[in-house]
């Protein structure tokens, strides 16, 4: 029977705040006891995408939701960029499984604040991303919201079954590698937030964003590293584990090590940071390494390889070896520039934790 109680949500008397668990604690709570019932579900929750058996190939499926005021601020996010990013952040999860993206579904909830022209602008970005990555938009859902805009994208992709790469495959002595560079998206966000505050205190002052194209692009128009999946194939390289970096290096290293039941030694001096990210961080009185470790949304790939594959990544312009995998008992550690060793803690985006409220 369905009961109404004064129109209020019925809840048990022992009420626990979601903020006490945080995003990852909540996901663990609702998923950890789930038992897969179908043979063709090769992997359910717990990785960047679910994996479904499709004969010789596997299909991967992933979904991510962007909520106005939580994940983006329309004061400085052009709708076209938002549409582009809503697609690419999902394609990044497909790439993290070593798969090539193929289709997306896009669902939107809109308040009456949004015009037809605004929605068209959003879809210009969505279509641009589809074109760039060679994927088809194949469906979605459209509904209204009481405030703001919510965009939910589901992405699918394909990979030969034996080439699926999970978060859980890292082995002791493997090398920990990362694509591209880190911290840029976070510095782009800091810059946009600073200029928003300046504008709000004096609307006559125009934003001063000159010379910061790189970090702004990293924040507003991130790419998915599908090119890296192709490069791995060209190099004859199958990583032992991979995850995409959406929440900051620290958080993703911890996820990868927890899933693989290993530890790791990560070297601060090896973390790739673009000079423009580093100099902007310094001008904000921020430590560039902290931006790379704790800032989110870089959408690079963090992966591990067997030592025997070292020659394939050594001197490769897209890849940097930043550490190695150890026994679980050794923990997940950062070796700082001064050679002191610190346990890695996740300070990445965890939208539901109290300390991060408002992000
Ligand atoms: P990512 O950062 O790679 O997008 P998330 O941290 O969002 O991954 O999610 C981690 C895992 O938990 C994923 O496998 C995801 O599918 C699963 N997950 C997240 N939220 C839910 C939910 N509400 N119900 C079921 N599974 C979920
Ligand atoms: Mg991911």
PDB file of N, CA and C in Angstrom, residues 28-89:
ATOM      1  N   UNK A  28      28.432   3.518  -1.715  1.00  0.00           N
ATOM      2  CA  UNK A  28      28.813   2.223  -1.131  1.00  0.00           C
ATOM      3  C   UNK A  28      27.604   1.607  -0.419  1.00  0.00           C
ATOM      4  N   UNK A  29      26.941   2.412   0.391  1.00  0.00           N
ATOM      5  CA  UNK A  29      25.796   1.915   1.152  1.00  0.00           C
ATOM      6  C   UNK A  29      24.717   1.329   0.249  1.00  0.00           C
ATOM      7  N   UNK A  30      24.420   2.014  -0.860  1.00  0.00           N
ATOM      8  CA  UNK A  30      23.296   1.547  -1.682  1.00  0.00           C
ATOM      9  C   UNK A  30      23.697   0.467  -2.678  1.00  0.00           C
ATOM     10  N   UNK A  31      24.998   0.261  -2.882  1.00  0.00           N
ATOM     11  CA  UNK A  31      25.391  -0.712  -3.911  1.00  0.00           C
ATOM     12  C   UNK A  31      26.133  -1.942  -3.386  1.00  0.00           C
ATOM     13  N   UNK A  32      26.700  -1.876  -2.179  1.00  0.00           N
ATOM     14  CA  UNK A  32      27.667  -2.921  -1.805  1.00  0.00           C
ATOM     15  C   UNK A  32      27.059  -4.314  -1.649  1.00  0.00           C
ATOM     16  N   UNK A  33      25.780  -4.402  -1.354  1.00  0.00           N
ATOM     17  CA  UNK A  33      25.201  -5.741  -1.164  1.00  0.00           C
ATOM     18  C   UNK A  33      24.468  -6.253  -2.394  1.00  0.00           C
ATOM     19  N   UNK A  34      24.586  -5.503  -3.493  1.00  0.00           N
ATOM     20  CA  UNK A  34      23.866  -5.916  -4.705  1.00  0.00           C
ATOM     21  C   UNK A  34      24.545  -7.128  -5.347  1.00  0.00           C
ATOM     22  N   UNK A  35      23.744  -8.127  -5.692  1.00  0.00           N
ATOM     23  CA  UNK A  35      24.290  -9.333  -6.347  1.00  0.00           C
ATOM     24  C   UNK A  35      23.831  -9.351  -7.803  1.00  0.00           C
ATOM     25  N   UNK A  36      24.772  -9.456  -8.709  1.00  0.00           N
ATOM     26  CA  UNK A  36      24.441  -9.507 -10.132  1.00  0.00           C
ATOM     27  C   UNK A  36      23.654 -10.787 -10.423  1.00  0.00           C
ATOM     28  N   UNK A  37      22.558 -10.679 -11.198  1.00  0.00           N
ATOM     29  CA  UNK A  37      21.738 -11.871 -11.448  1.00  0.00           C
ATOM     30  C   UNK A  37      21.848 -12.358 -12.896  1.00  0.00           C
ATOM     31  N   UNK A  38      22.493 -11.591 -13.767  1.00  0.00           N
ATOM     32  CA  UNK A  38      22.546 -11.996 -15.176  1.00  0.00           C
ATOM     33  C   UNK A  38      23.971 -12.329 -15.608  1.00  0.00           C
ATOM     34  N   UNK A  39      24.103 -13.341 -16.468  1.00  0.00           N
ATOM     35  CA  UNK A  39      25.425 -13.743 -16.957  1.00  0.00           C
ATOM     36  C   UNK A  39      26.057 -12.687 -17.855  1.00  0.00           C
ATOM     37  N   UNK A  40      25.213 -11.905 -18.547  1.00  0.00           N
ATOM     38  CA  UNK A  40      25.809 -10.929 -19.471  1.00  0.00           C
ATOM     39  C   UNK A  40      26.163  -9.599 -18.798  1.00  0.00           C
ATOM     40  N   UNK A  41      25.880  -9.482 -17.496  1.00  0.00           N
ATOM     41  CA  UNK A  41      26.374  -8.311 -16.758  1.00  0.00           C
ATOM     42  C   UNK A  41      27.772  -8.660 -16.266  1.00  0.00           C
ATOM     43  N   UNK A  42      28.786  -8.191 -16.984  1.00  0.00           N
ATOM     44  CA  UNK A  42      30.162  -8.555 -16.622  1.00  0.00           C
ATOM     45  C   UNK A  42      30.650  -7.706 -15.458  1.00  0.00           C
ATOM     46  N   UNK A  43      30.206  -6.444 -15.390  1.00  0.00           N
ATOM     47  CA  UNK A  43      30.599  -5.573 -14.287  1.00  0.00           C
ATOM     48  C   UNK A  43      29.467  -4.582 -14.053  1.00  0.00           C
ATOM     49  N   UNK A  44      29.012  -4.483 -12.811  1.00  0.00           N
ATOM     50  CA  UNK A  44      27.951  -3.513 -12.490  1.00  0.00           C
ATOM     51  C   UNK A  44      28.598  -2.280 -11.872  1.00  0.00           C
ATOM     52  N   UNK A  45      28.131  -1.848 -10.713  1.00  0.00           N
ATOM     53  CA  UNK A  45      28.656  -0.637 -10.101  1.00  0.00           C
ATOM     54  C   UNK A  45      30.105  -0.842  -9.672  1.00  0.00           C
ATOM     55  N   UNK A  46      30.798   0.263  -9.504  1.00  0.00           N
ATOM     56  CA  UNK A  46      32.136   0.192  -8.923  1.00  0.00           C
ATOM     57  C   UNK A  46      33.259   0.561  -9.858  1.00  0.00           C
ATOM     58  N   UNK A  47      32.955   0.670 -11.147  1.00  0.00           N
ATOM     59  CA  UNK A  47      34.016   1.089 -12.074  1.00  0.00           C
ATOM     60  C   UNK A  47      33.554   2.361 -12.793  1.00  0.00           C
ATOM     61  N   UNK A  48      34.333   2.829 -13.772  1.00  0.00           N
ATOM     62  CA  UNK A  48      33.927   4.049 -14.481  1.00  0.00           C
ATOM     63  C   UNK A  48      32.692   3.808 -15.339  1.00  0.00           C
ATOM     64  N   UNK A  49      32.504   2.570 -15.771  1.00  0.00           N
ATOM     65  CA  UNK A  49      31.317   2.229 -16.557  1.00  0.00           C
ATOM     66  C   UNK A  49      30.949   0.782 -16.262  1.00  0.00           C
ATOM     67  N   UNK A  50      29.690   0.441 -16.498  1.00  0.00           N
ATOM     68  CA  UNK A  50      29.267  -0.952 -16.413  1.00  0.00           C
ATOM     69  C   UNK A  50      29.712  -1.652 -17.693  1.00  0.00           C
ATOM     70  N   UNK A  51      29.909  -2.971 -17.610  1.00  0.00           N
ATOM     71  CA  UNK A  51      30.385  -3.725 -18.768  1.00  0.00           C
ATOM     72  C   UNK A  51      29.384  -4.846 -19.059  1.00  0.00           C
ATOM     73  N   UNK A  52      28.932  -4.900 -20.325  1.00  0.00           N
ATOM     74  CA  UNK A  52      27.911  -5.872 -20.719  1.00  0.00           C
ATOM     75  C   UNK A  52      28.455  -6.755 -21.831  1.00  0.00           C
ATOM     76  N   UNK A  53      28.276  -8.043 -21.646  1.00  0.00           N
ATOM     77  CA  UNK A  53      28.765  -9.034 -22.611  1.00  0.00           C
ATOM     78  C   UNK A  53      27.971  -8.928 -23.916  1.00  0.00           C
ATOM     79  N   UNK A  54      28.699  -8.765 -25.030  1.00  0.00           N
ATOM     80  CA  UNK A  54      28.008  -8.709 -26.328  1.00  0.00           C
ATOM     81  C   UNK A  54      28.728  -9.625 -27.310  1.00  0.00           C
ATOM     82  N   UNK A  55      29.068 -10.811 -26.858  1.00  0.00           N
ATOM     83  CA  UNK A  55      29.751 -11.771 -27.726  1.00  0.00           C
ATOM     84  C   UNK A  55      31.250 -11.542 -27.666  1.00  0.00           C
ATOM     85  N   UNK A  56      31.858 -11.306 -28.849  1.00  0.00           N
ATOM     86  CA  UNK A  56      33.307 -11.088 -28.864  1.00  0.00           C
ATOM     87  C   UNK A  56      33.665  -9.734 -28.249  1.00  0.00           C
ATOM     88  N   UNK A  57      32.682  -8.844 -28.301  1.00  0.00           N
ATOM     89  CA  UNK A  57      32.930  -7.510 -27.766  1.00  0.00           C
ATOM     90  C   UNK A  57      32.161  -7.297 -26.463  1.00  0.00           C
ATOM     91  N   UNK A  58      32.567  -6.263 -25.752  1.00  0.00           N
ATOM     92  CA  UNK A  58      31.818  -5.846 -24.571  1.00  0.00           C
ATOM     93  C   UNK A  58      31.311  -4.446 -24.837  1.00  0.00           C
ATOM     94  N   UNK A  59      30.110  -4.179 -24.322  1.00  0.00           N
ATOM     95  CA  UNK A  59      29.578  -2.831 -24.408  1.00  0.00           C
ATOM     96  C   UNK A  59      29.717  -2.199 -23.029  1.00  0.00           C
ATOM     97  N   UNK A  60      30.214  -0.956 -22.995  1.00  0.00           N
ATOM     98  CA  UNK A  60      30.310  -0.271 -21.703  1.00  0.00           C
ATOM     99  C   UNK A  60      29.253   0.841 -21.661  1.00  0.00           C
ATOM    100  N   UNK A  61      28.712   1.083 -20.480  1.00  0.00           N
ATOM    101  CA  UNK A  61      27.637   2.076 -20.302  1.00  0.00           C
ATOM    102  C   UNK A  61      27.905   2.879 -19.035  1.00  0.00           C
ATOM    103  N   UNK A  62      27.783   4.187 -19.148  1.00  0.00           N
ATOM    104  CA  UNK A  62      28.035   5.047 -17.994  1.00  0.00           C
ATOM    105  C   UNK A  62      27.124   6.258 -18.034  1.00  0.00           C
ATOM    106  N   UNK A  63      26.842   6.835 -16.878  1.00  0.00           N
ATOM    107  CA  UNK A  63      25.971   8.012 -16.853  1.00  0.00           C
ATOM    108  C   UNK A  63      26.458   9.021 -15.820  1.00  0.00           C
ATOM    109  N   UNK A  64      26.267  10.284 -16.096  1.00  0.00           N
ATOM    110  CA  UNK A  64      26.677  11.365 -15.204  1.00  0.00           C
ATOM    111  C   UNK A  64      25.682  12.503 -15.320  1.00  0.00           C
ATOM    112  N   UNK A  65      25.416  13.133 -14.201  1.00  0.00           N
ATOM    113  CA  UNK A  65      24.423  14.203 -14.185  1.00  0.00           C
ATOM    114  C   UNK A  65      25.093  15.511 -13.780  1.00  0.00           C
ATOM    115  N   UNK A  66      24.752  16.581 -14.479  1.00  0.00           N
ATOM    116  CA  UNK A  66      25.274  17.911 -14.127  1.00  0.00           C
ATOM    117  C   UNK A  66      24.113  18.777 -13.659  1.00  0.00           C
ATOM    118  N   UNK A  67      24.244  19.350 -12.489  1.00  0.00           N
ATOM    119  CA  UNK A  67      23.163  20.135 -11.878  1.00  0.00           C
ATOM    120  C   UNK A  67      23.595  21.589 -11.741  1.00  0.00           C
ATOM    121  N   UNK A  68      22.753  22.483 -12.228  1.00  0.00           N
ATOM    122  CA  UNK A  68      23.062  23.916 -12.130  1.00  0.00           C
ATOM    123  C   UNK A  68      23.240  24.321 -10.675  1.00  0.00           C
ATOM    124  N   UNK A  69      24.278  25.087 -10.418  1.00  0.00           N
ATOM    125  CA  UNK A  69      24.534  25.553  -9.048  1.00  0.00           C
ATOM    126  C   UNK A  69      25.373  24.580  -8.240  1.00  0.00           C
ATOM    127  N   UNK A  70      25.461  23.315  -8.702  1.00  0.00           N
ATOM    128  CA  UNK A  70      26.307  22.322  -8.027  1.00  0.00           C
ATOM    129  C   UNK A  70      27.540  22.055  -8.887  1.00  0.00           C
ATOM    130  N   UNK A  71      27.302  21.752 -10.170  1.00  0.00           N
ATOM    131  CA  UNK A  71      28.408  21.410 -11.070  1.00  0.00           C
ATOM    132  C   UNK A  71      28.800  22.534 -12.003  1.00  0.00           C
ATOM    133  N   UNK A  72      27.945  23.496 -12.194  1.00  0.00           N
ATOM    134  CA  UNK A  72      28.294  24.610 -13.081  1.00  0.00           C
ATOM    135  C   UNK A  72      27.525  25.858 -12.671  1.00  0.00           C
ATOM    136  N   UNK A  73      28.076  26.990 -13.072  1.00  0.00           N
ATOM    137  CA  UNK A  73      27.496  28.292 -12.769  1.00  0.00           C
ATOM    138  C   UNK A  73      27.294  28.992 -14.104  1.00  0.00           C
ATOM    139  N   UNK A  74      26.034  29.257 -14.444  1.00  0.00           N
ATOM    140  CA  UNK A  74      25.765  29.815 -15.783  1.00  0.00           C
ATOM    141  C   UNK A  74      26.233  31.267 -15.915  1.00  0.00           C
ATOM    142  N   UNK A  75      26.692  31.857 -14.799  1.00  0.00           N
ATOM    143  CA  UNK A  75      27.229  33.211 -14.915  1.00  0.00           C
ATOM    144  C   UNK A  75      28.481  33.232 -15.781  1.00  0.00           C
ATOM    145  N   UNK A  76      29.247  32.155 -15.721  1.00  0.00           N
ATOM    146  CA  UNK A  76      30.466  32.126 -16.535  1.00  0.00           C
ATOM    147  C   UNK A  76      30.595  30.862 -17.396  1.00  0.00           C
ATOM    148  N   UNK A  77      29.551  30.054 -17.451  1.00  0.00           N
ATOM    149  CA  UNK A  77      29.613  28.861 -18.306  1.00  0.00           C
ATOM    150  C   UNK A  77      28.697  29.059 -19.511  1.00  0.00           C
ATOM    151  N   UNK A  78      29.246  29.285 -20.703  1.00  0.00           N
ATOM    152  CA  UNK A  78      28.386  29.402 -21.879  1.00  0.00           C
ATOM    153  C   UNK A  78      27.640  28.083 -22.107  1.00  0.00           C
ATOM    154  N   UNK A  79      26.369  28.165 -22.487  1.00  0.00           N
ATOM    155  CA  UNK A  79      25.548  26.953 -22.639  1.00  0.00           C
ATOM    156  C   UNK A  79      26.135  25.982 -23.660  1.00  0.00           C
ATOM    157  N   UNK A  80      26.753  26.535 -24.688  1.00  0.00           N
ATOM    158  CA  UNK A  80      27.352  25.663 -25.701  1.00  0.00           C
ATOM    159  C   UNK A  80      28.491  24.829 -25.091  1.00  0.00           C
ATOM    160  N   UNK A  81      29.304  25.491 -24.257  1.00  0.00           N
ATOM    161  CA  UNK A  81      30.379  24.772 -23.571  1.00  0.00           C
ATOM    162  C   UNK A  81      29.801  23.734 -22.619  1.00  0.00           C
ATOM    163  N   UNK A  82      28.718  24.105 -21.942  1.00  0.00           N
ATOM    164  CA  UNK A  82      28.096  23.186 -20.991  1.00  0.00           C
ATOM    165  C   UNK A  82      27.630  21.907 -21.694  1.00  0.00           C
ATOM    166  N   UNK A  83      27.018  22.071 -22.856  1.00  0.00           N
ATOM    167  CA  UNK A  83      26.563  20.905 -23.620  1.00  0.00           C
ATOM    168  C   UNK A  83      27.732  20.031 -24.033  1.00  0.00           C
ATOM    169  N   UNK A  84      28.794  20.692 -24.462  1.00  0.00           N
ATOM    170  CA  UNK A  84      30.000  19.966 -24.888  1.00  0.00           C
ATOM    171  C   UNK A  84      30.570  19.157 -23.717  1.00  0.00           C
ATOM    172  N   UNK A  85      30.691  19.843 -22.565  1.00  0.00           N
ATOM    173  CA  UNK A  85      31.289  19.208 -21.380  1.00  0.00           C
ATOM    174  C   UNK A  85      30.416  18.075 -20.836  1.00  0.00           C
ATOM    175  N   UNK A  86      29.094  18.250 -20.905  1.00  0.00           N
ATOM    176  CA  UNK A  86      28.187  17.201 -20.404  1.00  0.00           C
ATOM    177  C   UNK A  86      28.417  15.902 -21.169  1.00  0.00           C
ATOM    178  N   UNK A  87      28.746  16.028 -22.475  1.00  0.00           N
ATOM    179  CA  UNK A  87      29.037  14.829 -23.264  1.00  0.00           C
ATOM    180  C   UNK A  87      30.446  14.326 -22.977  1.00  0.00           C
ATOM    181  N   UNK A  88      31.443  15.207 -23.024  1.00  0.00           N
ATOM    182  CA  UNK A  88      32.831  14.726 -22.924  1.00  0.00           C
ATOM    183  C   UNK A  88      33.126  14.112 -21.558  1.00  0.00           C
ATOM    184  N   UNK A  89      32.494  14.607 -20.477  1.00  0.00           N
ATOM    185  CA  UNK A  89      32.816  14.007 -19.171  1.00  0.00           C
ATOM    186  C   UNK A  89      32.301  12.567 -19.104  1.00  0.00           C
TER     187      UNK A  89
END
